[in-house]
mmCIF file of N, CA, C and O in Angstrom:
data_model
loop_
_atom_site.group_PDB
_atom_site.id
_atom_site.type_symbol
_atom_site.label_atom_id
_atom_site.label_comp_id
_atom_site.label_asym_id
_atom_site.label_seq_id
_atom_site.Cartn_x
_atom_site.Cartn_y
_atom_site.Cartn_z
ATOM 1 N N MET A 1 9.529 -11.773 -4.915
ATOM 2 C CA MET A 1 8.498 -10.909 -5.462
ATOM 3 C C MET A 1 7.323 -10.778 -4.485
ATOM 4 O O MET A 1 6.789 -9.690 -4.318
ATOM 5 N N LEU A 2 6.945 -11.876 -3.837
ATOM 6 C CA LEU A 2 5.832 -11.803 -2.894
ATOM 7 C C LEU A 2 6.147 -10.882 -1.721
ATOM 8 O O LEU A 2 5.264 -10.155 -1.261
ATOM 9 N N ASP A 3 7.394 -10.910 -1.255
ATOM 10 C CA ASP A 3 7.769 -10.001 -0.176
ATOM 11 C C ASP A 3 7.544 -8.554 -0.580
ATOM 12 O O ASP A 3 7.100 -7.733 0.224
ATOM 13 N N ARG A 4 7.837 -8.234 -1.807
ATOM 14 C CA ARG A 4 7.729 -6.861 -2.287
ATOM 15 C C ARG A 4 6.273 -6.432 -2.417
ATOM 16 O O ARG A 4 5.870 -5.403 -1.908
ATOM 17 N N ILE A 5 5.470 -7.235 -3.101
ATOM 18 C CA ILE A 5 4.096 -6.784 -3.372
ATOM 19 C C ILE A 5 3.148 -7.024 -2.214
ATOM 20 O O ILE A 5 2.093 -6.416 -2.149
ATOM 21 N N ALA A 6 3.541 -7.895 -1.285
ATOM 22 C CA ALA A 6 2.646 -8.187 -0.169
ATOM 23 C C ALA A 6 2.918 -7.326 1.055
ATOM 24 O O ALA A 6 2.212 -7.446 2.042
ATOM 25 N N ASP A 7 3.919 -6.456 0.991
ATOM 26 C CA ASP A 7 4.136 -5.610 2.167
ATOM 27 C C ASP A 7 3.035 -4.558 2.246
ATOM 28 O O ASP A 7 2.418 -4.200 1.249
ATOM 29 N N LYS A 8 2.805 -4.101 3.443
ATOM 30 C CA LYS A 8 1.661 -3.227 3.696
ATOM 31 C C LYS A 8 1.695 -1.947 2.872
ATOM 32 O O LYS A 8 0.665 -1.515 2.362
ATOM 33 N N TRP A 9 2.866 -1.340 2.709
ATOM 34 C CA TRP A 9 2.932 -0.072 1.986
ATOM 35 C C TRP A 9 2.654 -0.268 0.506
ATOM 36 O O TRP A 9 1.947 0.537 -0.109
ATOM 37 N N SER A 10 3.208 -1.322 -0.090
ATOM 38 C CA SER A 10 2.977 -1.573 -1.519
ATOM 39 C C SER A 10 1.502 -1.820 -1.791
ATOM 40 O O SER A 10 0.943 -1.309 -2.775
ATOM 41 N N LEU A 11 0.861 -2.602 -0.928
ATOM 42 C CA LEU A 11 -0.567 -2.871 -1.103
ATOM 43 C C LEU A 11 -1.382 -1.585 -1.035
ATOM 44 O O LEU A 11 -2.299 -1.387 -1.836
ATOM 45 N N LEU A 12 -1.042 -0.711 -0.113
ATOM 46 C CA LEU A 12 -1.768 0.550 0.001
ATOM 47 C C LEU A 12 -1.554 1.440 -1.220
ATOM 48 O O LEU A 12 -2.494 2.062 -1.717
ATOM 49 N N VAL A 13 -0.333 1.508 -1.707
ATOM 50 C CA VAL A 13 -0.054 2.326 -2.889
ATOM 51 C C VAL A 13 -0.831 1.793 -4.090
ATOM 52 O O VAL A 13 -1.483 2.557 -4.813
ATOM 53 N N VAL A 14 -0.789 0.496 -4.307
ATOM 54 C CA VAL A 14 -1.507 -0.102 -5.444
ATOM 55 C C VAL A 14 -3.005 0.155 -5.309
ATOM 56 O O VAL A 14 -3.671 0.512 -6.285
ATOM 57 N N ALA A 15 -3.544 0.006 -4.116
ATOM 58 C CA ALA A 15 -4.976 0.252 -3.910
ATOM 59 C C ALA A 15 -5.340 1.705 -4.186
ATOM 60 O O ALA A 15 -6.372 1.987 -4.805
ATOM 61 N N LEU A 16 -4.498 2.636 -3.778
ATOM 62 C CA LEU A 16 -4.796 4.060 -3.977
ATOM 63 C C LEU A 16 -4.690 4.502 -5.428
ATOM 64 O O LEU A 16 -5.359 5.454 -5.842
ATOM 65 N N LEU A 17 -3.860 3.839 -6.200
ATOM 66 C CA LEU A 17 -3.661 4.248 -7.589
ATOM 67 C C LEU A 17 -4.682 3.647 -8.550
ATOM 68 O O LEU A 17 -4.520 3.733 -9.755
ATOM 69 N N ASP A 18 -5.739 3.090 -8.026
ATOM 70 C CA ASP A 18 -6.789 2.501 -8.856
ATOM 71 C C ASP A 18 -7.394 3.540 -9.792
ATOM 72 O O ASP A 18 -8.040 4.485 -9.351
ATOM 73 N N ASN A 19 -7.161 3.373 -11.077
ATOM 74 C CA ASN A 19 -7.751 4.229 -12.129
ATOM 75 C C ASN A 19 -7.497 5.720 -11.956
ATOM 76 O O ASN A 19 -8.320 6.540 -12.347
ATOM 77 N N ARG A 20 -6.375 6.065 -11.328
ATOM 78 C CA ARG A 20 -6.069 7.494 -11.199
ATOM 79 C C ARG A 20 -4.575 7.714 -11.018
ATOM 80 O O ARG A 20 -3.846 6.806 -10.632
ATOM 81 N N LYS A 21 -4.180 8.932 -11.325
ATOM 82 C CA LYS A 21 -2.801 9.360 -11.095
ATOM 83 C C LYS A 21 -2.785 10.169 -9.807
ATOM 84 O O LYS A 21 -3.706 10.941 -9.549
ATOM 85 N N LEU A 22 -1.739 9.964 -9.018
ATOM 86 C CA LEU A 22 -1.581 10.745 -7.802
ATOM 87 C C LEU A 22 -0.166 11.281 -7.715
ATOM 88 O O LEU A 22 0.779 10.621 -8.153
ATOM 89 N N ARG A 23 -0.028 12.463 -7.139
ATOM 90 C CA ARG A 23 1.286 13.029 -6.887
ATOM 91 C C ARG A 23 1.838 12.426 -5.599
ATOM 92 O O ARG A 23 1.099 11.874 -4.785
ATOM 93 N N PHE A 24 3.152 12.541 -5.439
ATOM 94 C CA PHE A 24 3.813 11.995 -4.261
ATOM 95 C C PHE A 24 3.159 12.514 -2.980
ATOM 96 O O PHE A 24 2.858 11.747 -2.062
ATOM 97 N N THR A 25 2.937 13.822 -2.920
ATOM 98 C CA THR A 25 2.362 14.410 -1.703
ATOM 99 C C THR A 25 0.946 13.914 -1.443
ATOM 100 O O THR A 25 0.548 13.746 -0.293
ATOM 101 N N GLU A 26 0.192 13.653 -2.506
ATOM 102 C CA GLU A 26 -1.161 13.119 -2.337
ATOM 103 C C GLU A 26 -1.111 11.705 -1.767
ATOM 104 O O GLU A 26 -1.894 11.359 -0.878
ATOM 105 N N LEU A 27 -0.184 10.902 -2.290
ATOM 106 C CA LEU A 27 -0.026 9.547 -1.763
ATOM 107 C C LEU A 27 0.369 9.591 -0.291
ATOM 108 O O LEU A 27 -0.187 8.864 0.534
ATOM 109 N N ARG A 28 1.315 10.431 0.033
ATOM 110 C CA ARG A 28 1.784 10.512 1.422
ATOM 111 C C ARG A 28 0.661 10.951 2.359
ATOM 112 O O ARG A 28 0.533 10.463 3.470
ATOM 113 N N ARG A 29 -0.151 11.872 1.906
ATOM 114 C CA ARG A 29 -1.279 12.346 2.710
ATOM 115 C C ARG A 29 -2.316 11.237 2.928
ATOM 116 O O ARG A 29 -2.920 11.143 3.991
ATOM 117 N N GLU A 30 -2.501 10.397 1.928
ATOM 118 C CA GLU A 30 -3.513 9.332 1.992
ATOM 119 C C GLU A 30 -3.068 8.130 2.819
ATOM 120 O O GLU A 30 -3.901 7.382 3.312
ATOM 121 N N ILE A 31 -1.765 7.919 2.941
ATOM 122 C CA ILE A 31 -1.251 6.732 3.629
ATOM 123 C C ILE A 31 -0.786 7.127 5.022
ATOM 124 O O ILE A 31 0.315 7.647 5.208
ATOM 125 N N ASP A 32 -1.613 6.860 5.987
ATOM 126 C CA ASP A 32 -1.326 7.229 7.370
ATOM 127 C C ASP A 32 -0.136 6.445 7.902
ATOM 128 O O ASP A 32 -0.079 5.225 7.795
ATOM 129 N N GLY A 33 0.839 7.170 8.442
ATOM 130 C CA GLY A 33 1.964 6.521 9.096
ATOM 131 C C GLY A 33 3.179 6.246 8.237
ATOM 132 O O GLY A 33 4.200 5.805 8.745
ATOM 133 N N ILE A 34 3.110 6.500 6.942
ATOM 134 C CA ILE A 34 4.271 6.230 6.084
ATOM 135 C C ILE A 34 5.201 7.444 6.091
ATOM 136 O O ILE A 34 4.750 8.586 6.043
ATOM 137 N N SER A 35 6.489 7.166 6.181
ATOM 138 C CA SER A 35 7.467 8.257 6.124
ATOM 139 C C SER A 35 7.753 8.604 4.665
ATOM 140 O O SER A 35 7.476 7.809 3.759
ATOM 141 N N GLN A 36 8.332 9.765 4.460
ATOM 142 C CA GLN A 36 8.692 10.180 3.099
ATOM 143 C C GLN A 36 9.674 9.189 2.495
ATOM 144 O O GLN A 36 9.532 8.795 1.341
ATOM 145 N N ARG A 37 10.651 8.761 3.285
ATOM 146 C CA ARG A 37 11.646 7.815 2.792
ATOM 147 C C ARG A 37 11.025 6.472 2.424
ATOM 148 O O ARG A 37 11.333 5.903 1.386
ATOM 149 N N MET A 38 10.126 5.953 3.273
ATOM 150 C CA MET A 38 9.506 4.655 2.989
ATOM 151 C C MET A 38 8.626 4.730 1.746
ATOM 152 O O MET A 38 8.601 3.798 0.941
ATOM 153 N N LEU A 39 7.912 5.835 1.561
ATOM 154 C CA LEU A 39 7.096 5.984 0.357
ATOM 155 C C LEU A 39 7.984 6.040 -0.875
ATOM 156 O O LEU A 39 7.689 5.419 -1.894
ATOM 157 N N THR A 40 9.096 6.760 -0.791
ATOM 158 C CA THR A 40 10.036 6.835 -1.912
ATOM 159 C C THR A 40 10.569 5.452 -2.269
ATOM 160 O O THR A 40 10.572 5.062 -3.441
ATOM 161 N N VAL A 41 10.996 4.701 -1.271
ATOM 162 C CA VAL A 41 11.528 3.347 -1.501
ATOM 163 C C VAL A 41 10.447 2.438 -2.095
ATOM 164 O O VAL A 41 10.690 1.708 -3.060
ATOM 165 N N THR A 42 9.254 2.514 -1.552
ATOM 166 C CA THR A 42 8.147 1.683 -2.036
ATOM 167 C C THR A 42 7.834 1.996 -3.494
ATOM 168 O O THR A 42 7.693 1.085 -4.320
ATOM 169 N N LEU A 43 7.733 3.280 -3.830
ATOM 170 C CA LEU A 43 7.432 3.670 -5.210
ATOM 171 C C LEU A 43 8.545 3.253 -6.161
ATOM 172 O O LEU A 43 8.270 2.783 -7.277
ATOM 173 N N ARG A 44 9.790 3.375 -5.750
ATOM 174 C CA ARG A 44 10.904 2.937 -6.601
ATOM 175 C C ARG A 44 10.850 1.439 -6.866
ATOM 176 O O ARG A 44 11.089 0.992 -7.990
ATOM 177 N N HIS A 45 10.565 0.658 -5.839
ATOM 178 C CA HIS A 45 10.465 -0.792 -6.015
ATOM 179 C C HIS A 45 9.318 -1.153 -6.961
ATOM 180 O O HIS A 45 9.482 -1.996 -7.852
ATOM 181 N N LEU A 46 8.172 -0.513 -6.766
ATOM 182 C CA LEU A 46 7.026 -0.790 -7.632
ATOM 183 C C LEU A 46 7.296 -0.360 -9.070
ATOM 184 O O LEU A 46 6.877 -1.035 -10.018
ATOM 185 N N GLU A 47 8.006 0.743 -9.232
ATOM 186 C CA GLU A 47 8.373 1.198 -10.580
ATOM 187 C C GLU A 47 9.354 0.219 -11.222
ATOM 188 O O GLU A 47 9.201 -0.158 -12.379
ATOM 189 N N ARG A 48 10.330 -0.212 -10.455
ATOM 190 C CA ARG A 48 11.333 -1.160 -10.967
ATOM 191 C C ARG A 48 10.687 -2.471 -11.399
ATOM 192 O O ARG A 48 11.080 -3.081 -12.391
ATOM 193 N N ASP A 49 9.672 -2.898 -10.651
ATOM 194 C CA ASP A 49 8.979 -4.151 -10.963
ATOM 195 C C ASP A 49 7.957 -4.001 -12.086
ATOM 196 O O ASP A 49 7.296 -4.965 -12.457
ATOM 197 N N GLY A 50 7.802 -2.792 -12.601
ATOM 198 C CA GLY A 50 6.888 -2.578 -13.724
ATOM 199 C C GLY A 50 5.436 -2.429 -13.323
ATOM 200 O O GLY A 50 4.543 -2.564 -14.156
ATOM 201 N N LEU A 51 5.183 -2.126 -12.051
ATOM 202 C CA LEU A 51 3.810 -2.021 -11.566
ATOM 203 C C LEU A 51 3.308 -0.582 -11.508
ATOM 204 O O LEU A 51 2.101 -0.340 -11.568
ATOM 205 N N VAL A 52 4.229 0.359 -11.396
ATOM 206 C CA VAL A 52 3.885 1.777 -11.291
ATOM 207 C C VAL A 52 4.701 2.559 -12.321
ATOM 208 O O VAL A 52 5.870 2.271 -12.541
ATOM 209 N N ARG A 53 4.043 3.534 -12.937
ATOM 210 C CA ARG A 53 4.724 4.436 -13.878
ATOM 211 C C ARG A 53 4.884 5.793 -13.204
ATOM 212 O O ARG A 53 3.941 6.335 -12.638
ATOM 213 N N ARG A 54 6.080 6.320 -13.296
ATOM 214 C CA ARG A 54 6.408 7.636 -12.733
ATOM 215 C C ARG A 54 6.578 8.604 -13.890
ATOM 216 O O ARG A 54 7.371 8.367 -14.797
ATOM 217 N N THR A 55 5.836 9.707 -13.867
ATOM 218 C CA THR A 55 5.925 10.714 -14.919
ATOM 219 C C THR A 55 6.344 12.041 -14.300
ATOM 220 O O THR A 55 5.671 12.544 -13.404
ATOM 221 N N VAL A 56 7.460 12.584 -14.795
ATOM 222 C CA VAL A 56 7.962 13.869 -14.312
ATOM 223 C C VAL A 56 7.555 14.933 -15.323
ATOM 224 O O VAL A 56 7.861 14.821 -16.513
ATOM 225 N N HIS A 57 6.869 15.956 -14.852
ATOM 226 C CA HIS A 57 6.454 17.067 -15.703
ATOM 227 C C HIS A 57 7.456 18.208 -15.545
ATOM 228 O O HIS A 57 7.811 18.571 -14.424
ATOM 229 N N PRO A 58 7.914 18.787 -16.669
ATOM 230 C CA PRO A 58 8.944 19.845 -16.610
ATOM 231 C C PRO A 58 8.357 21.191 -16.184
ATOM 232 O O PRO A 58 8.212 22.109 -16.982
ATOM 233 N N THR A 59 7.972 21.269 -14.930
ATOM 234 C CA THR A 59 7.444 22.517 -14.384
ATOM 235 C C THR A 59 8.319 22.943 -13.218
ATOM 236 O O THR A 59 9.170 22.201 -12.767
ATOM 237 N N VAL A 60 8.093 24.153 -12.737
ATOM 238 C CA VAL A 60 8.811 24.633 -11.566
ATOM 239 C C VAL A 60 7.771 24.916 -10.484
ATOM 240 O O VAL A 60 6.903 25.755 -10.683
ATOM 241 N N PRO A 61 7.817 24.223 -9.354
ATOM 242 C CA PRO A 61 8.681 23.071 -9.067
ATOM 243 C C PRO A 61 8.245 21.866 -9.887
ATOM 244 O O PRO A 61 7.112 21.820 -10.376
ATOM 245 N N PRO A 62 9.140 20.874 -10.034
ATOM 246 C CA PRO A 62 8.782 19.690 -10.827
ATOM 247 C C PRO A 62 7.554 18.991 -10.246
ATOM 248 O O PRO A 62 7.382 18.918 -9.047
ATOM 249 N N ARG A 63 6.722 18.528 -11.142
ATOM 250 C CA ARG A 63 5.533 17.770 -10.727
ATOM 251 C C ARG A 63 5.742 16.323 -11.144
ATOM 252 O O ARG A 63 6.099 16.040 -12.292
ATOM 253 N N VAL A 64 5.526 15.396 -10.213
ATOM 254 C CA VAL A 64 5.704 13.973 -10.479
ATOM 255 C C VAL A 64 4.394 13.262 -10.182
ATOM 256 O O VAL A 64 3.837 13.390 -9.093
ATOM 257 N N ASP A 65 3.895 12.528 -11.177
ATOM 258 C CA ASP A 65 2.674 11.742 -11.019
ATOM 259 C C ASP A 65 3.024 10.265 -11.026
ATOM 260 O O ASP A 65 3.963 9.834 -11.707
ATOM 261 N N TYR A 66 2.224 9.498 -10.303
ATOM 262 C CA TYR A 66 2.359 8.039 -10.270
ATOM 263 C C TYR A 66 1.036 7.433 -10.679
ATOM 264 O O TYR A 66 -0.030 7.928 -10.306
ATOM 265 N N GLU A 67 1.120 6.356 -11.456
ATOM 266 C CA GLU A 67 -0.083 5.628 -11.866
ATOM 267 C C GLU A 67 0.282 4.162 -12.053
ATOM 268 O O GLU A 67 1.453 3.811 -12.222
ATOM 269 N N LEU A 68 -0.725 3.305 -12.033
ATOM 270 C CA LEU A 68 -0.482 1.889 -12.268
ATOM 271 C C LEU A 68 -0.220 1.648 -13.744
ATOM 272 O O LEU A 68 -0.837 2.267 -14.613
ATOM 273 N N THR A 69 0.687 0.738 -14.026
ATOM 274 C CA THR A 69 0.896 0.265 -15.398
ATOM 275 C C THR A 69 -0.169 -0.795 -15.677
ATOM 276 O O THR A 69 -0.887 -1.216 -14.757
ATOM 277 N N PRO A 70 -0.290 -1.261 -16.922
ATOM 278 C CA PRO A 70 -1.226 -2.360 -17.181
ATOM 279 C C PRO A 70 -0.957 -3.583 -16.286
ATOM 280 O O PRO A 70 -1.898 -4.220 -15.803
ATOM 281 N N LEU A 71 0.310 -3.873 -16.029
ATOM 282 C CA LEU A 71 0.634 -4.975 -15.120
ATOM 283 C C LEU A 71 0.167 -4.660 -13.698
ATOM 284 O O LEU A 71 -0.377 -5.520 -13.005
ATOM 285 N N GLY A 72 0.348 -3.426 -13.269
ATOM 286 C CA GLY A 72 -0.114 -3.010 -11.952
ATOM 287 C C GLY A 72 -1.617 -3.101 -11.799
ATOM 288 O O GLY A 72 -2.133 -3.423 -10.733
ATOM 289 N N VAL A 73 -2.342 -2.816 -12.889
ATOM 290 C CA VAL A 73 -3.809 -2.930 -12.868
ATOM 291 C C VAL A 73 -4.222 -4.371 -12.601
ATOM 292 O O VAL A 73 -5.171 -4.624 -11.849
ATOM 293 N N THR A 74 -3.501 -5.326 -13.180
ATOM 294 C CA THR A 74 -3.852 -6.733 -12.928
ATOM 295 C C THR A 74 -3.588 -7.097 -11.471
ATOM 296 O O THR A 74 -4.335 -7.873 -10.879
ATOM 297 N N LEU A 75 -2.552 -6.529 -10.869
ATOM 298 C CA LEU A 75 -2.293 -6.759 -9.447
ATOM 299 C C LEU A 75 -3.378 -6.114 -8.608
ATOM 300 O O LEU A 75 -3.797 -6.662 -7.592
ATOM 301 N N HIS A 76 -3.859 -4.961 -9.032
ATOM 302 C CA HIS A 76 -4.892 -4.260 -8.273
ATOM 303 C C HIS A 76 -6.128 -5.134 -8.087
ATOM 304 O O HIS A 76 -6.729 -5.138 -7.012
ATOM 305 N N ALA A 77 -6.518 -5.880 -9.101
ATOM 306 C CA ALA A 77 -7.683 -6.764 -8.980
ATOM 307 C C ALA A 77 -7.472 -7.775 -7.860
ATOM 308 O O ALA A 77 -8.377 -8.054 -7.074
ATOM 309 N N THR A 78 -6.269 -8.300 -7.757
ATOM 310 C CA THR A 78 -5.948 -9.252 -6.693
ATOM 311 C C THR A 78 -5.966 -8.560 -5.335
ATOM 312 O O THR A 78 -6.478 -9.108 -4.354
ATOM 313 N N VAL A 79 -5.430 -7.363 -5.261
ATOM 314 C CA VAL A 79 -5.417 -6.603 -4.013
ATOM 315 C C VAL A 79 -6.851 -6.333 -3.557
ATOM 316 O O VAL A 79 -7.170 -6.452 -2.370
ATOM 317 N N GLN A 80 -7.732 -5.988 -4.478
ATOM 318 C CA GLN A 80 -9.122 -5.719 -4.131
ATOM 319 C C GLN A 80 -9.790 -6.948 -3.534
ATOM 320 O O GLN A 80 -10.599 -6.843 -2.620
ATOM 321 N N THR A 81 -9.458 -8.131 -4.038
ATOM 322 C CA THR A 81 -9.999 -9.365 -3.474
ATOM 323 C C THR A 81 -9.540 -9.526 -2.029
ATOM 324 O O THR A 81 -10.327 -9.884 -1.149
ATOM 325 N N LEU A 82 -8.272 -9.249 -1.773
ATOM 326 C CA LEU A 82 -7.733 -9.331 -0.417
ATOM 327 C C LEU A 82 -8.390 -8.304 0.502
ATOM 328 O O LEU A 82 -8.752 -8.615 1.645
ATOM 329 N N VAL A 83 -8.589 -7.095 0.021
ATOM 330 C CA VAL A 83 -9.244 -6.055 0.808
ATOM 331 C C VAL A 83 -10.685 -6.464 1.132
ATOM 332 O O VAL A 83 -11.148 -6.315 2.271
ATOM 333 N N ALA A 84 -11.400 -7.005 0.164
ATOM 334 C CA ALA A 84 -12.781 -7.448 0.384
ATOM 335 C C ALA A 84 -12.831 -8.568 1.424
ATOM 336 O O ALA A 84 -13.702 -8.580 2.300
ATOM 337 N N TRP A 85 -11.882 -9.499 1.345
ATOM 338 C CA TRP A 85 -11.827 -10.590 2.324
ATOM 339 C C TRP A 85 -11.584 -10.024 3.719
ATOM 340 O O TRP A 85 -12.211 -10.438 4.694
ATOM 341 N N THR A 86 -10.663 -9.077 3.824
ATOM 342 C CA THR A 86 -10.349 -8.465 5.117
ATOM 343 C C THR A 86 -11.572 -7.764 5.686
ATOM 344 O O THR A 86 -11.889 -7.915 6.871
ATOM 345 N N ASP A 87 -12.276 -7.005 4.863
ATOM 346 C CA ASP A 87 -13.492 -6.326 5.313
ATOM 347 C C ASP A 87 -14.547 -7.323 5.796
ATOM 348 O O ASP A 87 -15.165 -7.126 6.836
ATOM 349 N N ALA A 88 -14.728 -8.391 5.044
ATOM 350 C CA ALA A 88 -15.750 -9.380 5.381
ATOM 351 C C ALA A 88 -15.424 -10.140 6.661
ATOM 352 O O ALA A 88 -16.326 -10.591 7.367
ATOM 353 N N ASN A 89 -14.149 -10.280 6.983
ATOM 354 C CA ASN A 89 -13.736 -11.095 8.131
ATOM 355 C C ASN A 89 -13.134 -10.304 9.286
ATOM 356 O O ASN A 89 -12.620 -10.897 10.242
ATOM 357 N N GLN A 90 -13.229 -9.007 9.236
ATOM 358 C CA GLN A 90 -12.590 -8.151 10.226
ATOM 359 C C GLN A 90 -13.062 -8.449 11.650
ATOM 360 O O GLN A 90 -12.254 -8.551 12.574
ATOM 361 N N ARG A 91 -14.348 -8.613 11.847
ATOM 362 C CA ARG A 91 -14.876 -8.879 13.196
ATOM 363 C C ARG A 91 -14.405 -10.236 13.712
ATOM 364 O O ARG A 91 -14.046 -10.370 14.875
ATOM 365 N N GLU A 92 -14.430 -11.230 12.864
ATOM 366 C CA GLU A 92 -13.995 -12.573 13.274
ATOM 367 C C GLU A 92 -12.501 -12.573 13.644
ATOM 368 O O GLU A 92 -12.090 -13.208 14.614
ATOM 369 N N ILE A 93 -11.712 -11.853 12.875
ATOM 370 C CA ILE A 93 -10.279 -11.747 13.166
ATOM 371 C C ILE A 93 -10.065 -11.026 14.496
ATOM 372 O O ILE A 93 -9.268 -11.470 15.329
ATOM 373 N N ALA A 94 -10.797 -9.943 14.714
ATOM 374 C CA ALA A 94 -10.670 -9.203 15.977
ATOM 375 C C ALA A 94 -11.070 -10.076 17.162
ATOM 376 O O ALA A 94 -10.408 -10.054 18.210
ATOM 377 N N ALA A 95 -12.121 -10.868 17.018
ATOM 378 C CA ALA A 95 -12.550 -11.759 18.096
ATOM 379 C C ALA A 95 -11.504 -12.833 18.360
ATOM 380 O O ALA A 95 -11.217 -13.167 19.522
ATOM 381 N N ALA A 96 -10.915 -13.380 17.310
ATOM 382 C CA ALA A 96 -9.872 -14.393 17.477
ATOM 383 C C ALA A 96 -8.660 -13.803 18.181
ATOM 384 O O ALA A 96 -8.070 -14.443 19.065
ATOM 385 N N ARG A 97 -8.288 -12.600 17.826
ATOM 386 C CA ARG A 97 -7.150 -11.940 18.478
ATOM 387 C C ARG A 97 -7.430 -11.706 19.962
ATOM 388 O O ARG A 97 -6.569 -11.921 20.811
ATOM 389 N N ALA A 98 -8.629 -11.230 20.258
ATOM 390 C CA ALA A 98 -8.991 -10.966 21.656
ATOM 391 C C ALA A 98 -8.974 -12.262 22.473
ATOM 392 O O ALA A 98 -8.472 -12.280 23.606
ATOM 393 N N ALA A 99 -9.508 -13.335 21.913
ATOM 394 C CA ALA A 99 -9.514 -14.627 22.616
ATOM 395 C C ALA A 99 -8.090 -15.134 22.830
ATOM 396 O O ALA A 99 -7.749 -15.634 23.910
ATOM 397 N N TYR A 100 -7.251 -14.992 21.834
ATOM 398 C CA TYR A 100 -5.851 -15.408 21.950
ATOM 399 C C TYR A 100 -5.145 -14.603 23.038
ATOM 400 O O TYR A 100 -4.446 -15.156 23.887
ATOM 401 N N ASP A 101 -5.304 -13.279 22.995
ATOM 402 C CA ASP A 101 -4.661 -12.410 23.979
ATOM 403 C C ASP A 101 -5.128 -12.746 25.391
ATOM 404 O O ASP A 101 -4.333 -12.740 26.339
ATOM 405 N N LYS A 102 -6.404 -13.062 25.546
ATOM 406 C CA LYS A 102 -6.941 -13.426 26.861
ATOM 407 C C LYS A 102 -6.304 -14.721 27.355
ATOM 408 O O LYS A 102 -5.891 -14.807 28.507
ATOM 409 N N ARG A 103 -6.207 -15.727 26.481
ATOM 410 C CA ARG A 103 -5.563 -16.996 26.856
ATOM 411 C C ARG A 103 -4.106 -16.776 27.244
ATOM 412 O O ARG A 103 -3.623 -17.343 28.213
ATOM 413 N N GLU A 104 -3.392 -15.950 26.485
ATOM 414 C CA GLU A 104 -1.987 -15.667 26.781
ATOM 415 C C GLU A 104 -1.833 -14.951 28.114
ATOM 416 O O GLU A 104 -0.924 -15.255 28.889
ATOM 417 N N ALA A 105 -2.720 -13.996 28.376
ATOM 418 C CA ALA A 105 -2.657 -13.262 29.643
ATOM 419 C C ALA A 105 -2.943 -14.186 30.821
ATOM 420 O O ALA A 105 -2.285 -14.112 31.861
ATOM 421 N N GLU A 106 -3.911 -15.073 30.662
ATOM 422 C CA GLU A 106 -4.237 -16.032 31.726
ATOM 423 C C GLU A 106 -3.080 -17.001 31.948
ATOM 424 O O GLU A 106 -2.749 -17.337 33.084
ATOM 425 N N ALA A 107 -2.439 -17.450 30.891
ATOM 426 C CA ALA A 107 -1.323 -18.376 31.009
ATOM 427 C C ALA A 107 -0.127 -17.698 31.685
ATOM 428 O O ALA A 107 0.624 -18.352 32.411
ATOM 429 N N ALA A 108 0.039 -16.425 31.449
ATOM 430 C CA ALA A 108 1.168 -15.696 32.031
ATOM 431 C C ALA A 108 1.008 -15.518 33.547
ATOM 432 O O ALA A 108 1.994 -15.371 34.253
ATOM 433 N N THR A 109 -0.223 -15.532 34.039
ATOM 434 C CA THR A 109 -0.458 -15.358 35.475
ATOM 435 C C THR A 109 -0.385 -16.674 36.236
ATOM 436 O O THR A 109 -0.408 -16.661 37.460
ATOM 437 N N LEU A 110 -0.308 -17.791 35.546
ATOM 438 C CA LEU A 110 -0.241 -19.101 36.221
ATOM 439 C C LEU A 110 1.131 -19.425 36.730
ATOM 440 O O LEU A 110 2.142 -19.182 36.370
#
């Protein structure tokens, strides 16, 4: 279960569906770098796990909305905590990465 909900695409979908319904195309537009296939797979997994509700409207062309279920809303609170932590520590993480990369580059030249 952790592999499913902790992957980058699932976290982004859950974060975007906070208190709103979005269509597939809206989600795809909001998530930079996700392919149509990966978004489809991600949404199916989240729906199967009971975190996202998919509603098909009988229109031409068909309209499909996605929203968080009550269970998904509880996950969203946890995701928001992770996002806040990332925002608060972004500079420190970037500095640690730069220092690590510098050490690795220096070691490679020895």
